[in-house]
PDB file of C-alpha atoms in Angstrom:
ATOM      1  CA  MET W   1      25.718  16.313 -36.443  1.00  0.00           C
ATOM      2  CA  ASN W   2      25.619  13.387 -34.046  1.00  0.00           C
ATOM      3  CA  ILE W   3      26.720  13.097 -30.440  1.00  0.00           C
ATOM      4  CA  GLY W   4      27.291  10.205 -28.100  1.00  0.00           C
ATOM      5  CA  LEU W   5      25.410  10.685 -24.823  1.00  0.00           C
ATOM      6  CA  THR W   6      26.819   8.776 -21.873  1.00  0.00           C
ATOM      7  CA  GLY W   7      27.409   8.902 -18.145  1.00  0.00           C
ATOM      8  CA  GLY W   8      27.179   6.315 -15.431  1.00  0.00           C
ATOM      9  CA  ILE W   9      24.353   4.182 -14.169  1.00  0.00           C
ATOM     10  CA  ALA W  10      21.820   6.364 -12.282  1.00  0.00           C
ATOM     11  CA  THR W  11      23.365   9.679 -13.365  1.00  0.00           C
ATOM     12  CA  GLY W  12      20.253  10.809 -15.240  1.00  0.00           C
ATOM     13  CA  LYS W  13      21.026  10.087 -18.893  1.00  0.00           C
ATOM     14  CA  SER W  14      17.363   9.378 -19.613  1.00  0.00           C
ATOM     15  CA  THR W  15      16.337  12.751 -18.195  1.00  0.00           C
ATOM     16  CA  VAL W  16      18.911  14.581 -20.313  1.00  0.00           C
ATOM     17  CA  ALA W  17      17.951  12.535 -23.392  1.00  0.00           C
ATOM     18  CA  ARG W  18      14.292  13.492 -22.898  1.00  0.00           C
ATOM     19  CA  LEU W  19      15.213  17.179 -22.546  1.00  0.00           C
ATOM     20  CA  LEU W  20      17.263  17.013 -25.759  1.00  0.00           C
ATOM     21  CA  VAL W  21      14.387  15.368 -27.656  1.00  0.00           C
ATOM     22  CA  GLU W  22      12.013  18.071 -26.363  1.00  0.00           C
ATOM     23  CA  ARG W  23      14.353  20.586 -28.001  1.00  0.00           C
ATOM     24  CA  GLY W  24      14.306  18.850 -31.386  1.00  0.00           C
ATOM     25  CA  ALA W  25      17.041  16.211 -31.232  1.00  0.00           C
ATOM     26  CA  ALA W  26      16.477  12.681 -32.553  1.00  0.00           C
ATOM     27  CA  LEU W  27      17.323   9.885 -30.114  1.00  0.00           C
ATOM     28  CA  VAL W  28      18.753   6.411 -30.655  1.00  0.00           C
ATOM     29  CA  ASP W  29      18.736   4.585 -27.305  1.00  0.00           C
ATOM     30  CA  ALA W  30      21.227   1.732 -26.802  1.00  0.00           C
ATOM     31  CA  ASP W  31      19.283   0.393 -23.805  1.00  0.00           C
ATOM     32  CA  ARG W  32      16.114   0.148 -25.889  1.00  0.00           C
ATOM     33  CA  ILE W  33      18.024  -1.614 -28.660  1.00  0.00           C
ATOM     34  CA  ALA W  34      19.624  -3.917 -26.068  1.00  0.00           C
ATOM     35  CA  ARG W  35      16.110  -4.951 -25.011  1.00  0.00           C
ATOM     36  CA  GLU W  36      15.009  -5.439 -28.638  1.00  0.00           C
ATOM     37  CA  ILE W  37      17.845  -7.818 -29.465  1.00  0.00           C
ATOM     38  CA  VAL W  38      16.992 -10.135 -26.559  1.00  0.00           C
ATOM     39  CA  GLU W  39      13.300 -10.482 -27.316  1.00  0.00           C
ATOM     40  CA  PRO W  40      12.039 -14.025 -27.934  1.00  0.00           C
ATOM     41  CA  GLY W  41      13.013 -15.170 -31.419  1.00  0.00           C
ATOM     42  CA  GLN W  42      16.145 -12.990 -31.606  1.00  0.00           C
ATOM     43  CA  ALA W  43      19.499 -14.749 -32.055  1.00  0.00           C
ATOM     44  CA  PRO W  44      21.272 -13.054 -29.107  1.00  0.00           C
ATOM     45  CA  LEU W  45      18.628 -14.350 -26.651  1.00  0.00           C
ATOM     46  CA  ALA W  46      19.210 -17.918 -27.805  1.00  0.00           C
ATOM     47  CA  GLN W  47      22.982 -17.433 -27.469  1.00  0.00           C
ATOM     48  CA  ILE W  48      22.560 -16.066 -23.928  1.00  0.00           C
ATOM     49  CA  ALA W  49      20.419 -19.034 -22.889  1.00  0.00           C
ATOM     50  CA  ASP W  50      22.962 -21.450 -24.431  1.00  0.00           C
ATOM     51  CA  ARG W  51      25.832 -19.791 -22.578  1.00  0.00           C
ATOM     52  CA  PHE W  52      24.260 -18.997 -19.185  1.00  0.00           C
ATOM     53  CA  GLY W  53      21.649 -21.752 -18.947  1.00  0.00           C
ATOM     54  CA  PRO W  54      17.864 -21.939 -19.046  1.00  0.00           C
ATOM     55  CA  GLU W  55      17.582 -20.326 -15.606  1.00  0.00           C
ATOM     56  CA  VAL W  56      18.138 -16.903 -17.248  1.00  0.00           C
ATOM     57  CA  LEU W  57      14.832 -17.347 -19.090  1.00  0.00           C
ATOM     58  CA  GLN W  58      11.434 -16.816 -17.515  1.00  0.00           C
ATOM     59  CA  ALA W  59       8.568 -19.281 -18.018  1.00  0.00           C
ATOM     60  CA  ASP W  60       7.263 -17.254 -20.979  1.00  0.00           C
ATOM     61  CA  GLY W  61      10.636 -17.412 -22.764  1.00  0.00           C
ATOM     62  CA  THR W  62      11.644 -13.819 -22.026  1.00  0.00           C
ATOM     63  CA  LEU W  63      14.969 -12.882 -20.463  1.00  0.00           C
ATOM     64  CA  ASP W  64      15.121 -12.817 -16.665  1.00  0.00           C
ATOM     65  CA  ARG W  65      17.205  -9.663 -16.414  1.00  0.00           C
ATOM     66  CA  ARG W  66      17.553  -9.754 -12.654  1.00  0.00           C
ATOM     67  CA  ARG W  67      18.871 -13.330 -12.684  1.00  0.00           C
ATOM     68  CA  LEU W  68      21.280 -12.600 -15.539  1.00  0.00           C
ATOM     69  CA  GLY W  69      22.439  -9.448 -13.723  1.00  0.00           C
ATOM     70  CA  GLN W  70      23.209 -11.453 -10.590  1.00  0.00           C
ATOM     71  CA  ILE W  71      25.412 -13.767 -12.662  1.00  0.00           C
ATOM     72  CA  VAL W  72      27.325 -11.220 -14.747  1.00  0.00           C
ATOM     73  CA  PHE W  73      27.818  -8.526 -12.111  1.00  0.00           C
ATOM     74  CA  ALA W  74      29.365 -11.107  -9.773  1.00  0.00           C
ATOM     75  CA  ASP W  75      31.916 -12.296 -12.366  1.00  0.00           C
ATOM     76  CA  ALA W  76      33.804  -9.984 -14.741  1.00  0.00           C
ATOM     77  CA  ALA W  77      34.638 -12.853 -17.118  1.00  0.00           C
ATOM     78  CA  LYS W  78      30.961 -13.764 -17.466  1.00  0.00           C
ATOM     79  CA  ARG W  79      30.086 -10.114 -18.043  1.00  0.00           C
ATOM     80  CA  LYS W  80      32.617 -10.053 -20.893  1.00  0.00           C
ATOM     81  CA  GLU W  81      31.034 -13.196 -22.356  1.00  0.00           C
ATOM     82  CA  LEU W  82      27.612 -11.517 -22.291  1.00  0.00           C
ATOM     83  CA  GLU W  83      29.037  -8.387 -23.905  1.00  0.00           C
ATOM     84  CA  ALA W  84      30.622 -10.498 -26.658  1.00  0.00           C
ATOM     85  CA  ILE W  85      27.128 -11.761 -27.508  1.00  0.00           C
ATOM     86  CA  THR W  86      25.179  -8.501 -27.227  1.00  0.00           C
ATOM     87  CA  HIS W  87      27.533  -5.661 -28.148  1.00  0.00           C
ATOM     88  CA  PRO W  88      28.073  -6.479 -31.851  1.00  0.00           C
ATOM     89  CA  ALA W  89      24.301  -6.693 -32.432  1.00  0.00           C
ATOM     90  CA  ILE W  90      23.662  -3.479 -30.494  1.00  0.00           C
ATOM     91  CA  ARG W  91      26.436  -1.591 -32.328  1.00  0.00           C
ATOM     92  CA  ALA W  92      25.193  -2.631 -35.763  1.00  0.00           C
ATOM     93  CA  LEU W  93      21.603  -1.591 -35.069  1.00  0.00           C
ATOM     94  CA  MET W  94      22.694   1.688 -33.414  1.00  0.00           C
ATOM     95  CA  ARG W  95      24.813   2.639 -36.414  1.00  0.00           C
ATOM     96  CA  GLU W  96      22.034   1.723 -38.847  1.00  0.00           C
ATOM     97  CA  ARG W  97      19.508   3.901 -36.995  1.00  0.00           C
ATOM     98  CA  VAL W  98      21.852   6.894 -36.532  1.00  0.00           C
ATOM     99  CA  GLU W  99      22.722   6.859 -40.233  1.00  0.00           C
ATOM    100  CA  ALA W 100      19.044   6.611 -41.229  1.00  0.00           C
ATOM    101  CA  LEU W 101      18.170   9.630 -39.070  1.00  0.00           C
ATOM    102  CA  GLU W 102      21.087  11.637 -40.498  1.00  0.00           C
ATOM    103  CA  ARG W 103      19.934  10.882 -44.045  1.00  0.00           C
ATOM    104  CA  GLU W 104      16.344  11.759 -43.207  1.00  0.00           C
ATOM    105  CA  ARG W 105      17.146  15.164 -41.659  1.00  0.00           C
ATOM    106  CA  PRO W 106      20.806  16.208 -42.065  1.00  0.00           C
ATOM    107  CA  ASP W 107      20.151  19.431 -40.101  1.00  0.00           C
ATOM    108  CA  ARG W 108      18.930  17.643 -36.961  1.00  0.00           C
ATOM    109  CA  LEU W 109      21.100  16.718 -33.987  1.00  0.00           C
ATOM    110  CA  VAL W 110      21.148  12.934 -33.566  1.00  0.00           C
ATOM    111  CA  VAL W 111      21.812  11.741 -30.015  1.00  0.00           C
ATOM    112  CA  ALA W 112      23.064   8.185 -29.459  1.00  0.00           C
ATOM    113  CA  ASP W 113      22.421   7.325 -25.790  1.00  0.00           C
ATOM    114  CA  ILE W 114      25.086   4.712 -24.972  1.00  0.00           C
ATOM    115  CA  PRO W 115      25.767   3.951 -21.287  1.00  0.00           C
ATOM    116  CA  LEU W 116      29.028   2.076 -22.045  1.00  0.00           C
ATOM    117  CA  LEU W 117      30.250   4.411 -24.801  1.00  0.00           C
ATOM    118  CA  TYR W 118      33.819   4.684 -23.498  1.00  0.00           C
ATOM    119  CA  GLU W 119      34.008   1.114 -22.196  1.00  0.00           C
ATOM    120  CA  SER W 120      32.972  -0.171 -25.639  1.00  0.00           C
ATOM    121  CA  GLY W 121      35.501   2.004 -27.484  1.00  0.00           C
ATOM    122  CA  LEU W 122      32.761   3.785 -29.472  1.00  0.00           C
ATOM    123  CA  ALA W 123      33.488   7.440 -28.682  1.00  0.00           C
ATOM    124  CA  SER W 124      35.367   7.991 -31.952  1.00  0.00           C
ATOM    125  CA  LEU W 125      32.230   7.128 -33.957  1.00  0.00           C
ATOM    126  CA  TYR W 126      30.545  10.354 -32.840  1.00  0.00           C
ATOM    127  CA  ASP W 127      31.246  14.019 -33.561  1.00  0.00           C
ATOM    128  CA  ALA W 128      31.285  14.819 -29.834  1.00  0.00           C
ATOM    129  CA  VAL W 129      30.546  13.175 -26.481  1.00  0.00           C
ATOM    130  CA  LEU W 130      28.194  14.608 -23.858  1.00  0.00           C
ATOM    131  CA  VAL W 131      28.566  13.127 -20.359  1.00  0.00           C
ATOM    132  CA  VAL W 132      25.807  13.326 -17.752  1.00  0.00           C
ATOM    133  CA  TYR W 133      27.609  13.602 -14.429  1.00  0.00           C
ATOM    134  CA  VAL W 134      26.869  13.217 -10.732  1.00  0.00           C
ATOM    135  CA  PRO W 135      29.479  12.493  -8.028  1.00  0.00           C
ATOM    136  CA  ARG W 136      29.895   8.782  -7.306  1.00  0.00           C
ATOM    137  CA  ALA W 137      28.397   8.946  -3.789  1.00  0.00           C
ATOM    138  CA  LEU W 138      25.192  10.449  -5.202  1.00  0.00           C
ATOM    139  CA  GLN W 139      25.266   7.980  -8.101  1.00  0.00           C
ATOM    140  CA  ARG W 140      25.413   5.094  -5.605  1.00  0.00           C
ATOM    141  CA  GLN W 141      22.610   6.559  -3.476  1.00  0.00           C
ATOM    142  CA  ARG W 142      20.348   7.052  -6.518  1.00  0.00           C
ATOM    143  CA  LEU W 143      21.087   3.569  -7.847  1.00  0.00           C
ATOM    144  CA  MET W 144      20.206   1.920  -4.529  1.00  0.00           C
ATOM    145  CA  ALA W 145      16.949   3.910  -4.289  1.00  0.00           C
ATOM    146  CA  ARG W 146      15.974   3.404  -7.932  1.00  0.00           C
ATOM    147  CA  ASP W 147      16.642  -0.338  -8.218  1.00  0.00           C
ATOM    148  CA  GLY W 148      16.157  -1.439  -4.611  1.00  0.00           C
ATOM    149  CA  LEU W 149      19.753  -2.662  -4.382  1.00  0.00           C
ATOM    150  CA  THR W 150      21.929  -3.286  -1.368  1.00  0.00           C
ATOM    151  CA  ALA W 151      25.107  -1.219  -1.048  1.00  0.00           C
ATOM    152  CA  GLU W 152      27.133  -4.262  -2.153  1.00  0.00           C
ATOM    153  CA  GLU W 153      24.959  -4.832  -5.252  1.00  0.00           C
ATOM    154  CA  ALA W 154      25.167  -1.152  -6.165  1.00  0.00           C
ATOM    155  CA  ASP W 155      28.952  -1.125  -5.777  1.00  0.00           C
ATOM    156  CA  LYS W 156      29.298  -4.171  -8.076  1.00  0.00           C
ATOM    157  CA  ARG W 157      27.300  -2.393 -10.796  1.00  0.00           C
ATOM    158  CA  LEU W 158      29.264   0.830 -10.374  1.00  0.00           C
ATOM    159  CA  SER W 159      32.568  -1.068 -10.509  1.00  0.00           C
ATOM    160  CA  ALA W 160      31.513  -2.682 -13.797  1.00  0.00           C
ATOM    161  CA  GLN W 161      31.638   0.739 -15.483  1.00  0.00           C
ATOM    162  CA  MET W 162      34.406   3.250 -15.998  1.00  0.00           C
ATOM    163  CA  ASP W 163      34.576   5.667 -13.055  1.00  0.00           C
ATOM    164  CA  ILE W 164      32.318   8.675 -13.570  1.00  0.00           C
ATOM    165  CA  GLU W 165      35.202  11.095 -12.899  1.00  0.00           C
ATOM    166  CA  GLU W 166      37.151   9.556 -15.799  1.00  0.00           C
ATOM    167  CA  LYS W 167      34.135   9.872 -18.089  1.00  0.00           C
ATOM    168  CA  LYS W 168      33.788  13.514 -17.074  1.00  0.00           C
ATOM    169  CA  ARG W 169      37.479  14.098 -17.826  1.00  0.00           C
ATOM    170  CA  ARG W 170      37.165  12.609 -21.340  1.00  0.00           C
ATOM    171  CA  ALA W 171      33.942  14.427 -22.265  1.00  0.00           C
ATOM    172  CA  ASP W 172      33.608  17.165 -24.871  1.00  0.00           C
ATOM    173  CA  TYR W 173      30.574  18.488 -22.972  1.00  0.00           C
ATOM    174  CA  VAL W 174      29.283  17.829 -19.424  1.00  0.00           C
ATOM    175  CA  ILE W 175      25.822  18.206 -17.915  1.00  0.00           C
ATOM    176  CA  ASP W 176      26.036  18.158 -14.096  1.00  0.00           C
ATOM    177  CA  ASN W 177      22.815  16.484 -12.947  1.00  0.00           C
ATOM    178  CA  SER W 178      23.520  16.601  -9.218  1.00  0.00           C
ATOM    179  CA  SER W 179      21.224  19.524  -8.458  1.00  0.00           C
ATOM    180  CA  SER W 180      17.615  20.255  -9.464  1.00  0.00           C
ATOM    181  CA  LEU W 181      15.791  19.308 -12.647  1.00  0.00           C
ATOM    182  CA  ASP W 182      15.488  23.025 -13.388  1.00  0.00           C
ATOM    183  CA  ASP W 183      19.269  23.430 -13.180  1.00  0.00           C
ATOM    184  CA  THR W 184      19.787  20.430 -15.465  1.00  0.00           C
ATOM    185  CA  ALA W 185      17.255  21.827 -17.959  1.00  0.00           C
ATOM    186  CA  LYS W 186      19.127  25.158 -18.057  1.00  0.00           C
ATOM    187  CA  GLN W 187      22.400  23.366 -18.810  1.00  0.00           C
ATOM    188  CA  VAL W 188      20.707  21.369 -21.594  1.00  0.00           C
ATOM    189  CA  GLU W 189      19.282  24.612 -23.004  1.00  0.00           C
ATOM    190  CA  ARG W 190      22.771  26.145 -23.117  1.00  0.00           C
ATOM    191  CA  PHE W 191      24.147  23.018 -24.791  1.00  0.00           C
ATOM    192  CA  CYS W 192      21.368  23.106 -27.398  1.00  0.00           C
ATOM    193  CA  LEU W 193      22.059  26.744 -28.193  1.00  0.00           C
ATOM    194  CA  GLU W 194      25.749  25.894 -28.657  1.00  0.00           C
ATOM    195  CA  MET W 195      24.741  23.038 -30.992  1.00  0.00           C
ATOM    196  CA  GLY W 196      22.484  25.362 -32.997  1.00  0.00           C
ATOM    197  CA  LEU W 197      19.186  23.879 -31.786  1.00  0.00           C
ATOM    198  CA  ARG W 198      16.347  26.279 -31.065  1.00  0.00           C
TER     199      ARG W 198
END
């Protein structure tokens, strides 16, 4: 079985993913793949530099994520242009890795961690969707603290994603990560038991 794991920025998807892996799940991480496809020498990086200019590259030829983020989070049309470059490559590699893991161990739960699962229209590719949830005010607070953002910068990033309440509404399963790590771990344990993981 495979599940799509999603939530919003700064809701704690990485924590929940780690807890699932500790309980035997295999993980395919869209953020990690997104970094892989923009490494020097990869076609999407060249396309990004062509589209957004050489200022999105650092002196060593790697992507300047902060600079690119400033451009695309300030302009929805530019964000869509970036997504048109990166999303097809990310989707193809995600699918390839999920299928390889399913072939390798058909009895294992495969978790595809995809922050923009709903926004990208990918939910139907998975047997179920697990949403990691925190209320938006807490999400904003955590994002500002984690990334050193101003309130305005945090709000732009939050507005670029589907509202967390809508994601929660659409979910097959929800982990509420607004309390303690211990509470989150207990919810993950219950989910794993329901999924047949020991």
